[in-house]
PDB file of N, CA and C in Angstrom:
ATOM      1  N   UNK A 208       0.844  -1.176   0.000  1.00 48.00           N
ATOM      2  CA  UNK A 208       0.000   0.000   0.000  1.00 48.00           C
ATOM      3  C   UNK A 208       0.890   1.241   0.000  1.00 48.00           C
ATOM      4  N   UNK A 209       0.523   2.198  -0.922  1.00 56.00           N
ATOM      5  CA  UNK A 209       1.147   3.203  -1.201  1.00 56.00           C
ATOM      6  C   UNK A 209       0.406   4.615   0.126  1.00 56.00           C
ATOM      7  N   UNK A 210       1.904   5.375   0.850  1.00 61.00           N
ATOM      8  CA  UNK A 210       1.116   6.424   1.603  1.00 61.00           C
ATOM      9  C   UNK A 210       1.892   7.648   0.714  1.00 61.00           C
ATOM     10  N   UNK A 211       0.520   8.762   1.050  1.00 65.00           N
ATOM     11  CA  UNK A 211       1.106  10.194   0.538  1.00 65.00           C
ATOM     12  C   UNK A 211       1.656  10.860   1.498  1.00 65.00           C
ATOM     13  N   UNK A 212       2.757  11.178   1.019  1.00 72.00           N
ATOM     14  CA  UNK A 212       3.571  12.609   1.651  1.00 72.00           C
ATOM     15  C   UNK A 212       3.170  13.778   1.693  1.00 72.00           C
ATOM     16  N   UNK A 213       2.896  14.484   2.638  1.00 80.00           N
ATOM     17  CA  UNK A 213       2.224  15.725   2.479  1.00 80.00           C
ATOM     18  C   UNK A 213       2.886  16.601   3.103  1.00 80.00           C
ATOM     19  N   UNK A 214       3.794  17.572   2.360  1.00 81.00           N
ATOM     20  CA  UNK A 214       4.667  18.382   2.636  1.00 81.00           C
ATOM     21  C   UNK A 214       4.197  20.043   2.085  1.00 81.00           C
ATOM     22  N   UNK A 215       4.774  20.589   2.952  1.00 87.00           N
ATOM     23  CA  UNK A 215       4.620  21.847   2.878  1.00 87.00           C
ATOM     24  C   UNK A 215       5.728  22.997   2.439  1.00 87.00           C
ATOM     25  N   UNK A 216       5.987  23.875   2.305  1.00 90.00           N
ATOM     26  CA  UNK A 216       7.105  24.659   2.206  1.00 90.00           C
ATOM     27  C   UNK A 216       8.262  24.414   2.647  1.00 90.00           C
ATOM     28  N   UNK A 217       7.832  24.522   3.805  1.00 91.00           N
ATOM     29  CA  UNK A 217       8.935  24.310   4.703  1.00 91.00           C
ATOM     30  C   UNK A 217       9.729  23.305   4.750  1.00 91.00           C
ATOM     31  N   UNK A 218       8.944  22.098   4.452  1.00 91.00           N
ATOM     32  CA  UNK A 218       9.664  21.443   4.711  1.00 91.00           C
ATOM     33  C   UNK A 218      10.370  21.148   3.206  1.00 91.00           C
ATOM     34  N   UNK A 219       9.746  21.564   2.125  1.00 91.00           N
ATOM     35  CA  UNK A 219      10.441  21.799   0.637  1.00 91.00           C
ATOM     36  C   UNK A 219      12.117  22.498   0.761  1.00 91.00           C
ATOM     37  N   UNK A 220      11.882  23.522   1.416  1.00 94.00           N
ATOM     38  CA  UNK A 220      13.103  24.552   1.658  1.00 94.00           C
ATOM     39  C   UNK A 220      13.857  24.063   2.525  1.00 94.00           C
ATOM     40  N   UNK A 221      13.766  23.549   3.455  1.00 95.00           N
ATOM     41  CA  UNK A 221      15.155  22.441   4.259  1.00 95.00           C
ATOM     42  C   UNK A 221      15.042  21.558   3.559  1.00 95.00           C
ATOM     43  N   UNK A 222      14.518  20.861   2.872  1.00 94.00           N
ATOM     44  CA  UNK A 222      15.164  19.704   2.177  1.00 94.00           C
ATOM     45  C   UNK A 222      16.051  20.216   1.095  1.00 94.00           C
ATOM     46  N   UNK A 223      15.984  21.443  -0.113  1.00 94.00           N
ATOM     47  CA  UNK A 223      16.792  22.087  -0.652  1.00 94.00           C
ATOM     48  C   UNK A 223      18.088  22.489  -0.290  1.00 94.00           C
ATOM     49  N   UNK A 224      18.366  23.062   1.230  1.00 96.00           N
ATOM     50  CA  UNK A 224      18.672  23.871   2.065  1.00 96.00           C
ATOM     51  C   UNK A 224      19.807  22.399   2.714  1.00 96.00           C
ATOM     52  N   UNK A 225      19.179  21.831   2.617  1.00 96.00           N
ATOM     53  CA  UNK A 225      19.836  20.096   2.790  1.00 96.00           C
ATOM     54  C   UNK A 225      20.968  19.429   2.008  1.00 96.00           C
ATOM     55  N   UNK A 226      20.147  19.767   0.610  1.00 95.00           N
ATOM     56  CA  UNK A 226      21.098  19.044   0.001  1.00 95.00           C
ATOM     57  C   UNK A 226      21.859  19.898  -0.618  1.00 95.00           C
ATOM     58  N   UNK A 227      21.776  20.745  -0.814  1.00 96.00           N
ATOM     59  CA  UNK A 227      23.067  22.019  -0.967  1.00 96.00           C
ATOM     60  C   UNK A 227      24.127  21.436  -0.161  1.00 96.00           C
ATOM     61  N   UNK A 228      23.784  21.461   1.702  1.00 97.00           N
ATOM     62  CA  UNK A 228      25.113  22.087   2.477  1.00 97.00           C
ATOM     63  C   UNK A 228      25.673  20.534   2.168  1.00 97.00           C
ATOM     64  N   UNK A 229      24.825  19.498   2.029  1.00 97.00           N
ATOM     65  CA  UNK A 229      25.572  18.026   1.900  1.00 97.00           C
ATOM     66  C   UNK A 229      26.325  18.407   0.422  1.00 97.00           C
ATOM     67  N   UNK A 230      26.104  18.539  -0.425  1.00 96.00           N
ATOM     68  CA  UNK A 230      26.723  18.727  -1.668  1.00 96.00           C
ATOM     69  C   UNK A 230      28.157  19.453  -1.282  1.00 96.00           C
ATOM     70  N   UNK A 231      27.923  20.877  -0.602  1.00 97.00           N
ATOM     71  CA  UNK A 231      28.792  21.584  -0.232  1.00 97.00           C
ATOM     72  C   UNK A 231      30.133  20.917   0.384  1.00 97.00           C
ATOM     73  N   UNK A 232      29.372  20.044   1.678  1.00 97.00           N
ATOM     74  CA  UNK A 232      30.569  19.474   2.227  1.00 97.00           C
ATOM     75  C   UNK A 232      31.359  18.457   1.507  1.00 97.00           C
ATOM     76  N   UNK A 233      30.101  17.598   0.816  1.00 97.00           N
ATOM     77  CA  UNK A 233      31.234  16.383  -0.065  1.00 97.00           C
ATOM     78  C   UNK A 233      32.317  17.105  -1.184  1.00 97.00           C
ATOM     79  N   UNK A 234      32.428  18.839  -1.383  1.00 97.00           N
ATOM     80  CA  UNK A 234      33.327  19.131  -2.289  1.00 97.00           C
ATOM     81  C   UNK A 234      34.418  19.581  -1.454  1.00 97.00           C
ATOM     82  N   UNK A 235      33.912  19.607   0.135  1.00 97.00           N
ATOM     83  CA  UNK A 235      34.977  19.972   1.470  1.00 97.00           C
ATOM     84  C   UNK A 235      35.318  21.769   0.695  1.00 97.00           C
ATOM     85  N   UNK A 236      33.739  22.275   0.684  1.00 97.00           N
ATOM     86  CA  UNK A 236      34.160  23.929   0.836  1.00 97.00           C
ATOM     87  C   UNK A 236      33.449  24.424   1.563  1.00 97.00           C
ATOM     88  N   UNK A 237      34.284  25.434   2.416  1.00 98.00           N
ATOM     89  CA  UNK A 237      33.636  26.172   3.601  1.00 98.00           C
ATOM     90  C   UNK A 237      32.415  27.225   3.072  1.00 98.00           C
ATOM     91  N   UNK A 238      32.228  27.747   3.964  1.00 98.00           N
ATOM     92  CA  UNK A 238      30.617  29.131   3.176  1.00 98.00           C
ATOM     93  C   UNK A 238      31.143  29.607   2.711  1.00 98.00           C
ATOM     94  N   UNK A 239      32.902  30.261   3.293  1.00 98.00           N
ATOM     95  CA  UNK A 239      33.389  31.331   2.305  1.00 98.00           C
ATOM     96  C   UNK A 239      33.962  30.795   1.086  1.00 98.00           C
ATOM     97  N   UNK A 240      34.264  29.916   0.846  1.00 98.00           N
ATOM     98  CA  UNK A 240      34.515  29.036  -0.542  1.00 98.00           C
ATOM     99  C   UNK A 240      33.500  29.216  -1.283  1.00 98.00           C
ATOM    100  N   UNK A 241      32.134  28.723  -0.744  1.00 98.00           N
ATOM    101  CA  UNK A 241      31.528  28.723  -1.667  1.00 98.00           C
ATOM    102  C   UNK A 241      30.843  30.152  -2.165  1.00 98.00           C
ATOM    103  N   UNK A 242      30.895  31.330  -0.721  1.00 98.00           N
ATOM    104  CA  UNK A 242      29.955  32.610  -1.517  1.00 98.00           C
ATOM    105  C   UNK A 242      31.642  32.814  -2.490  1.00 98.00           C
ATOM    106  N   UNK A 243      32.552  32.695  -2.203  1.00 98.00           N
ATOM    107  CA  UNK A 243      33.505  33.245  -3.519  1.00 98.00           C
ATOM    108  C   UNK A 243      32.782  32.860  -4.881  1.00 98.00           C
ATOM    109  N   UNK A 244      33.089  31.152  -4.737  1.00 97.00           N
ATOM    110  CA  UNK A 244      32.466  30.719  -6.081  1.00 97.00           C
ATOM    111  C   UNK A 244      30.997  31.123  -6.411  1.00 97.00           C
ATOM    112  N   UNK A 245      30.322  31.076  -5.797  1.00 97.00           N
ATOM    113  CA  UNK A 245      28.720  31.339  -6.394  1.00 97.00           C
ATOM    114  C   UNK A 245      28.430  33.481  -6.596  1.00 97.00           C
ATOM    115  N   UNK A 246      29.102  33.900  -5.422  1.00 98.00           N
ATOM    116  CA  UNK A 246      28.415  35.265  -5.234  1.00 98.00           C
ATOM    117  C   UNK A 246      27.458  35.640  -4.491  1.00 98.00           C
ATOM    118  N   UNK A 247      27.301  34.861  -3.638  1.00 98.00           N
ATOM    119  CA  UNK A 247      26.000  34.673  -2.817  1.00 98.00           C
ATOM    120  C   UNK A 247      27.120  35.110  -1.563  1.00 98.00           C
ATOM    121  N   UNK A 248      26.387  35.740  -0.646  1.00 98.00           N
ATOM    122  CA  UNK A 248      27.413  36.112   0.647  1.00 98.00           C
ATOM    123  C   UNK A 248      27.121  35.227   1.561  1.00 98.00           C
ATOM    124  N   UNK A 249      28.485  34.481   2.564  1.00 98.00           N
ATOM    125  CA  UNK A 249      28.512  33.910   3.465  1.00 98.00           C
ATOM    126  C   UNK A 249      27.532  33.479   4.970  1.00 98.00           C
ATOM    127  N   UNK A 250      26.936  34.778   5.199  1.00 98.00           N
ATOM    128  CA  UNK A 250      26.250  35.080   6.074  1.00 98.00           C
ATOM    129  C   UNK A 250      24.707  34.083   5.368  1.00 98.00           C
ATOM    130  N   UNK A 251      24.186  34.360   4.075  1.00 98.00           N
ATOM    131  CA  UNK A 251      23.150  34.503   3.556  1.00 98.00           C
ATOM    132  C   UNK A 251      23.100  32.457   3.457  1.00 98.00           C
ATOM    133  N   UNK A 252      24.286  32.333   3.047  1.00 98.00           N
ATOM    134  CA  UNK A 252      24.945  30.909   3.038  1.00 98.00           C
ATOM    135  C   UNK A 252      24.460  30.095   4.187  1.00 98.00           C
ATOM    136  N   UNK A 253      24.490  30.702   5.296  1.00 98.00           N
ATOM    137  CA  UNK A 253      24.485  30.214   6.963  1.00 98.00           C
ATOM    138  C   UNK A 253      23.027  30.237   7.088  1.00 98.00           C
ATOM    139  N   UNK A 254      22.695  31.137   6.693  1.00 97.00           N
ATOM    140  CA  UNK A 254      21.038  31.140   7.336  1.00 97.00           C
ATOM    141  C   UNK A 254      20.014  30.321   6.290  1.00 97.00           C
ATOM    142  N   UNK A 255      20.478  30.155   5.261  1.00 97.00           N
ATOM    143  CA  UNK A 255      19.462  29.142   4.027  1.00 97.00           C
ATOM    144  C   UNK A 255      19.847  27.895   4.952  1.00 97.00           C
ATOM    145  N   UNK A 256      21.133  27.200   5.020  1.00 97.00           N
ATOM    146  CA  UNK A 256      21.777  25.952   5.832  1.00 97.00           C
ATOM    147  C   UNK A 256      20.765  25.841   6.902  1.00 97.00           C
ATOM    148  N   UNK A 257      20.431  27.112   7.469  1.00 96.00           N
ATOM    149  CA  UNK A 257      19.898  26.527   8.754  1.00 96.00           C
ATOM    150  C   UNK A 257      18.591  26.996   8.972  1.00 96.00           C
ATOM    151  N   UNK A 258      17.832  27.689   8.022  1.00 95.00           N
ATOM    152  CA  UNK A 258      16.505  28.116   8.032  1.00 95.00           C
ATOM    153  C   UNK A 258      15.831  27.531   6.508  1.00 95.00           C
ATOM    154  N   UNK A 259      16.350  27.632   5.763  1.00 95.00           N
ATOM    155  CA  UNK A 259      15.812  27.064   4.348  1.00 95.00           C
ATOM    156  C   UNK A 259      15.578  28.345   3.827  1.00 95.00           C
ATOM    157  N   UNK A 260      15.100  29.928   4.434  1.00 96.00           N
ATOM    158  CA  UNK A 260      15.252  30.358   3.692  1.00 96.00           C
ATOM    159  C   UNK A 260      16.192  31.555   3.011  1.00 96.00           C
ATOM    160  N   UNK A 261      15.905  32.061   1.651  1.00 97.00           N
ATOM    161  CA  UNK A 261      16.979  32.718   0.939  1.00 97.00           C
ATOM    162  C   UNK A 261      15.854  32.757  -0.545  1.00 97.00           C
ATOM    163  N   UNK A 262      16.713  34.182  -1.067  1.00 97.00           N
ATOM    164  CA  UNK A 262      16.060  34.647  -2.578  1.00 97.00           C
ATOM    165  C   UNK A 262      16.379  33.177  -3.128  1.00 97.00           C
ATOM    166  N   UNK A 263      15.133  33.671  -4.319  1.00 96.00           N
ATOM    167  CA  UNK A 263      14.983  31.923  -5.420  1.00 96.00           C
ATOM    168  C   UNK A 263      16.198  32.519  -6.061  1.00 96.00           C
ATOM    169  N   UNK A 264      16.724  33.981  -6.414  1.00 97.00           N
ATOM    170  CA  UNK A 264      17.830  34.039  -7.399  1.00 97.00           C
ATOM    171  C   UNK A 264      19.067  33.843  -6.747  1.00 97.00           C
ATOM    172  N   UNK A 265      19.056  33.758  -5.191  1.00 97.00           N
ATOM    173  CA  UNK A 265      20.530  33.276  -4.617  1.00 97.00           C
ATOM    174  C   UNK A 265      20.604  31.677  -4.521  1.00 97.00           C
ATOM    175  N   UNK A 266      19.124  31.067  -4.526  1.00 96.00           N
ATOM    176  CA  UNK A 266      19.067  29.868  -4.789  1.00 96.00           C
ATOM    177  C   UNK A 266      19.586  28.970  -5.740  1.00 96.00           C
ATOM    178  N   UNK A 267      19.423  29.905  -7.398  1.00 96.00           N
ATOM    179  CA  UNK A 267      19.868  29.448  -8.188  1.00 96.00           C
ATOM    180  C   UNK A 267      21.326  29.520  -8.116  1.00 96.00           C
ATOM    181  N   UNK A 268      21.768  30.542  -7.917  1.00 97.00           N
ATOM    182  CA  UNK A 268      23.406  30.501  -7.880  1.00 97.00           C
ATOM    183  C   UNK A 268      24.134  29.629  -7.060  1.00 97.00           C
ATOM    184  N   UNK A 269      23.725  29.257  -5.947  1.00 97.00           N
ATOM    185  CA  UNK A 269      24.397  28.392  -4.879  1.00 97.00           C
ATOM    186  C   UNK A 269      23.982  26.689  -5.920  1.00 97.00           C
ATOM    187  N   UNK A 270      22.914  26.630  -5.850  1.00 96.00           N
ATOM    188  CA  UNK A 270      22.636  25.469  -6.915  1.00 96.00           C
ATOM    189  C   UNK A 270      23.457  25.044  -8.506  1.00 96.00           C
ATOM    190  N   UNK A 271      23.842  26.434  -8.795  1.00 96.00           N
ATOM    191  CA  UNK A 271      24.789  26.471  -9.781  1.00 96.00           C
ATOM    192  C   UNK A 271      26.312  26.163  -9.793  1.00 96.00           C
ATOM    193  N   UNK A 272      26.482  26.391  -8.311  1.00 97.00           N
ATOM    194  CA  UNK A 272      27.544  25.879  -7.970  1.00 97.00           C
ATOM    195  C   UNK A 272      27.776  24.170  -7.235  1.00 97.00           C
ATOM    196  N   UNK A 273      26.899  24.201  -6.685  1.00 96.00           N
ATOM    197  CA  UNK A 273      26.959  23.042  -6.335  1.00 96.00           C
ATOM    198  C   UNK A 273      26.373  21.635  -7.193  1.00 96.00           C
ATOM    199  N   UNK A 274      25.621  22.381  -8.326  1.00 94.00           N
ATOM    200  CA  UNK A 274      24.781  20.794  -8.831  1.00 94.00           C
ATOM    201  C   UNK A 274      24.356  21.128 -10.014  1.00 94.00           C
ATOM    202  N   UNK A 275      24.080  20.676 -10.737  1.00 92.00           N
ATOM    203  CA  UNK A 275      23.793  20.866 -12.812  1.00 92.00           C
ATOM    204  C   UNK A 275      22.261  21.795 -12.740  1.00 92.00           C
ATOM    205  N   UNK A 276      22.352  22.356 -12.750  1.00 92.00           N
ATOM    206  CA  UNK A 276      21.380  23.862 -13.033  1.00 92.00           C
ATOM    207  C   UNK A 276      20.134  23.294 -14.210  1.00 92.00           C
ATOM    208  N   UNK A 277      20.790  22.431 -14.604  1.00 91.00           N
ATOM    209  CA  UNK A 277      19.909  21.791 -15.633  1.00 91.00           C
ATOM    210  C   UNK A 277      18.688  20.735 -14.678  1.00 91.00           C
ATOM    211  N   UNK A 278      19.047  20.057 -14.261  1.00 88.00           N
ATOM    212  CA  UNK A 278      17.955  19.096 -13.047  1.00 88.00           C
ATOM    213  C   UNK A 278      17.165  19.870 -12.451  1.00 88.00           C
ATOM    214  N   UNK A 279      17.286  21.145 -12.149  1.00 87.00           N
ATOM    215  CA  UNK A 279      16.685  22.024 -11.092  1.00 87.00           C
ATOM    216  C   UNK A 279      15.523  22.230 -12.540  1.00 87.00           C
ATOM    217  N   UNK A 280      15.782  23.051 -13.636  1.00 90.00           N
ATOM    218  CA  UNK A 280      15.592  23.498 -14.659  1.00 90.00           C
ATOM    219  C   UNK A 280      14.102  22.207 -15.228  1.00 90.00           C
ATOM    220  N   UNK A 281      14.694  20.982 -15.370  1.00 88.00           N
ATOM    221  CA  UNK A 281      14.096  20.148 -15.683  1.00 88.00           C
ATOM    222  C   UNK A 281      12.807  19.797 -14.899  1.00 88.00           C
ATOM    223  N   UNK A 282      12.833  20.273 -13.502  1.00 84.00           N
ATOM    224  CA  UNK A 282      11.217  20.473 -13.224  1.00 84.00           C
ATOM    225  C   UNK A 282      10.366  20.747 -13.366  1.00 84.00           C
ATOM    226  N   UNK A 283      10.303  21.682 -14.060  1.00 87.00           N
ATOM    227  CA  UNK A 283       9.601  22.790 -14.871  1.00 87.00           C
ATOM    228  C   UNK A 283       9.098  22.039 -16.037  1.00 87.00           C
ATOM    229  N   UNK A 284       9.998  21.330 -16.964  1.00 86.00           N
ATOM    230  CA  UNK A 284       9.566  20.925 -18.203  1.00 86.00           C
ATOM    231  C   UNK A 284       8.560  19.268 -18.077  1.00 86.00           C
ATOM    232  N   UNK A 285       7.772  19.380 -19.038  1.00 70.00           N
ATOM    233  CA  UNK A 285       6.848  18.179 -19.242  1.00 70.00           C
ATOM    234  C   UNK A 285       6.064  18.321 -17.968  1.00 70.00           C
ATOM    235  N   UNK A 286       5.609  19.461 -17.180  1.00 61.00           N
ATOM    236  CA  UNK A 286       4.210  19.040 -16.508  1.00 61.00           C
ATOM    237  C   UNK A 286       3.216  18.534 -16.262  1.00 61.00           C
ATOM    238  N   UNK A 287       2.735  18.201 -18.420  1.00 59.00           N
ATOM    239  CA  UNK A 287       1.233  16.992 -17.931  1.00 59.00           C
ATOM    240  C   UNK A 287       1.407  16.269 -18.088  1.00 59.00           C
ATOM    241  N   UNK A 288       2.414  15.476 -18.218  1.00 53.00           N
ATOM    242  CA  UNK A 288       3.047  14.250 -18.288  1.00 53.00           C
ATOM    243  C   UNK A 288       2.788  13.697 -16.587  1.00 53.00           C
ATOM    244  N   UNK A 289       3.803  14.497 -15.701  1.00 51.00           N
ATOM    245  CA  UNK A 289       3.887  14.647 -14.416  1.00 51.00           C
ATOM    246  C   UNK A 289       2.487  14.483 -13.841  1.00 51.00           C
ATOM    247  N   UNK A 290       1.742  14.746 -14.087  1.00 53.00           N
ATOM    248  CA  UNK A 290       0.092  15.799 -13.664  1.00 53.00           C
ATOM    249  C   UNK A 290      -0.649  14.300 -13.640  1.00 53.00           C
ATOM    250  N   UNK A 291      -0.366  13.806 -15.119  1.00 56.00           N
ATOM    251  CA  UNK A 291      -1.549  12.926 -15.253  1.00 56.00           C
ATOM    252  C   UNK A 291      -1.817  11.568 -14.702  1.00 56.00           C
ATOM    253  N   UNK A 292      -0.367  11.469 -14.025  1.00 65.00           N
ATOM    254  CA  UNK A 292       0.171  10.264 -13.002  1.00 65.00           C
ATOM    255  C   UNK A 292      -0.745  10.654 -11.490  1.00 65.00           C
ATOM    256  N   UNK A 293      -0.926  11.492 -11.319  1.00 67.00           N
ATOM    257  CA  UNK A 293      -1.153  12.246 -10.187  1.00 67.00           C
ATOM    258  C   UNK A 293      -2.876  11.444  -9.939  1.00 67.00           C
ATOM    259  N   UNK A 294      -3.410  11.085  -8.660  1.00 68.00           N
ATOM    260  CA  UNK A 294      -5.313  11.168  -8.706  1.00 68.00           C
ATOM    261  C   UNK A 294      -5.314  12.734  -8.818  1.00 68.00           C
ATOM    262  N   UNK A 295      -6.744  12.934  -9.100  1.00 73.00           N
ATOM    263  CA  UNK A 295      -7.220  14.343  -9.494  1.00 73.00           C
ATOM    264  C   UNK A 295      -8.744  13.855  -8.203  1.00 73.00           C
ATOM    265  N   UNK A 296      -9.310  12.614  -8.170  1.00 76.00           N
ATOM    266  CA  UNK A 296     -10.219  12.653  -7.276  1.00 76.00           C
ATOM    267  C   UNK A 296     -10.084  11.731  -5.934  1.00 76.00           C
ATOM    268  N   UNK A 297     -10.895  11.977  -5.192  1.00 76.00           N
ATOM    269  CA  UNK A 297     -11.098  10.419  -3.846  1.00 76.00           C
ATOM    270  C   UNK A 297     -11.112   9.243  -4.806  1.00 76.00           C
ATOM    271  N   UNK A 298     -11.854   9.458  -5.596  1.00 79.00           N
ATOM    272  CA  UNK A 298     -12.550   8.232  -6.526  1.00 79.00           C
ATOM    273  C   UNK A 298     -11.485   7.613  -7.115  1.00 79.00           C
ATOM    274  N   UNK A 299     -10.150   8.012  -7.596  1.00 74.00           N
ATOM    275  CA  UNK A 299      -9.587   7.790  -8.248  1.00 74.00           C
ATOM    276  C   UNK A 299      -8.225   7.062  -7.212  1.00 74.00           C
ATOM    277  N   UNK A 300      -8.119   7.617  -6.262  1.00 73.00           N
ATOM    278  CA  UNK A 300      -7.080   7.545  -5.139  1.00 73.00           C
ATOM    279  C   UNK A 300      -8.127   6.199  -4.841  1.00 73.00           C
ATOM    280  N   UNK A 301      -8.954   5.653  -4.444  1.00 77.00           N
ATOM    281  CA  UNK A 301      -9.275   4.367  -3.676  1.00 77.00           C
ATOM    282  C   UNK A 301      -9.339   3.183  -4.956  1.00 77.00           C
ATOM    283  N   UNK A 302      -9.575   3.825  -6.267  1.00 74.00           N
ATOM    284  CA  UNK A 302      -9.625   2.849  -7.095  1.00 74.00           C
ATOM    285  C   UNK A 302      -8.233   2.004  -7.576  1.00 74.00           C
ATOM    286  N   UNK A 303      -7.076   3.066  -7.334  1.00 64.00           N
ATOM    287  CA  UNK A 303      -5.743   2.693  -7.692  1.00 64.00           C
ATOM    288  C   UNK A 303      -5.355   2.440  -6.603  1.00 64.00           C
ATOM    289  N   UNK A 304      -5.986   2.281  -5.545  1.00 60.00           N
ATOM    290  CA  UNK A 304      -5.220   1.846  -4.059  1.00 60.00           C
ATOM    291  C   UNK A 304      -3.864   2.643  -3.548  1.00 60.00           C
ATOM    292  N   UNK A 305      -4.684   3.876  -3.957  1.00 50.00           N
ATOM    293  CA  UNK A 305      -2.911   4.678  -3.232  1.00 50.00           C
ATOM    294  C   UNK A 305      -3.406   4.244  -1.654  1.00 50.00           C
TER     295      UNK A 305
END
C-alpha cells in the first residue's frame, strides 16, 4: 500500500537547504569558498543551511555551484506528463489503491 507525503514549504526549503550544504561538504568547501564561487554572501549561506530560507535568485546561484542547473531546470519541463500520473479525485485515489 502506497502512503502520501504531504509536505509543505517548509519542509520543501530544508530539504533544498539540505542538500546544498551536503553537496557543499562532499566538495569539502567552507561558506566562504563557496559565496567566492557562487556570489551569494557567506552570512546569507548560513542562514538558508539553517533556516531554508533565501532569494529563489541566490538559490539558483548556490545550486549552480553546487549541482547541474539543468535538473533544477528540468522540473519545470513536461508538466502533464507529471500531472496525469497524479489522482485528481477520492474516486480515483481508492480505485488505484494509493
Amino acid at each position: 500500500m502506497s502512503h502520501f507525503l504531504l509536505l509543505d514549504d517548509s519542509d520543501v526549503q530544508h530539504a533544498f537547504a539540505a542538500h546544498l550544504r551536503k553537496l557543499r561538504e562532499q566538495e569539502k568547501l567552507s561558506r566562504d569558498a563557496l559565496a567566492t564561487r557562487s556570489g551569494v554572501p557567506a552570512p546569507t549561506i548560513k542562514k538558508f543551511e539553517l533556516t531554508g530560507q533565501i532569494s529563489f535568485r541566490q538559490l539558483l546561484l548556490l545550486w549552480q555551484s553546487l549541482d547541474d542547473l539543468s535538473r533544477l531546470f528540468a522540473l519545470t519541463q513536461n508538466t502533464e506528463n507529471n500531472q496525469s500520473s497524479m489522482p485528481t479525485s477520492i474516486e480515483e485515489v481508492l480505485k488505484d489503491g494509493f
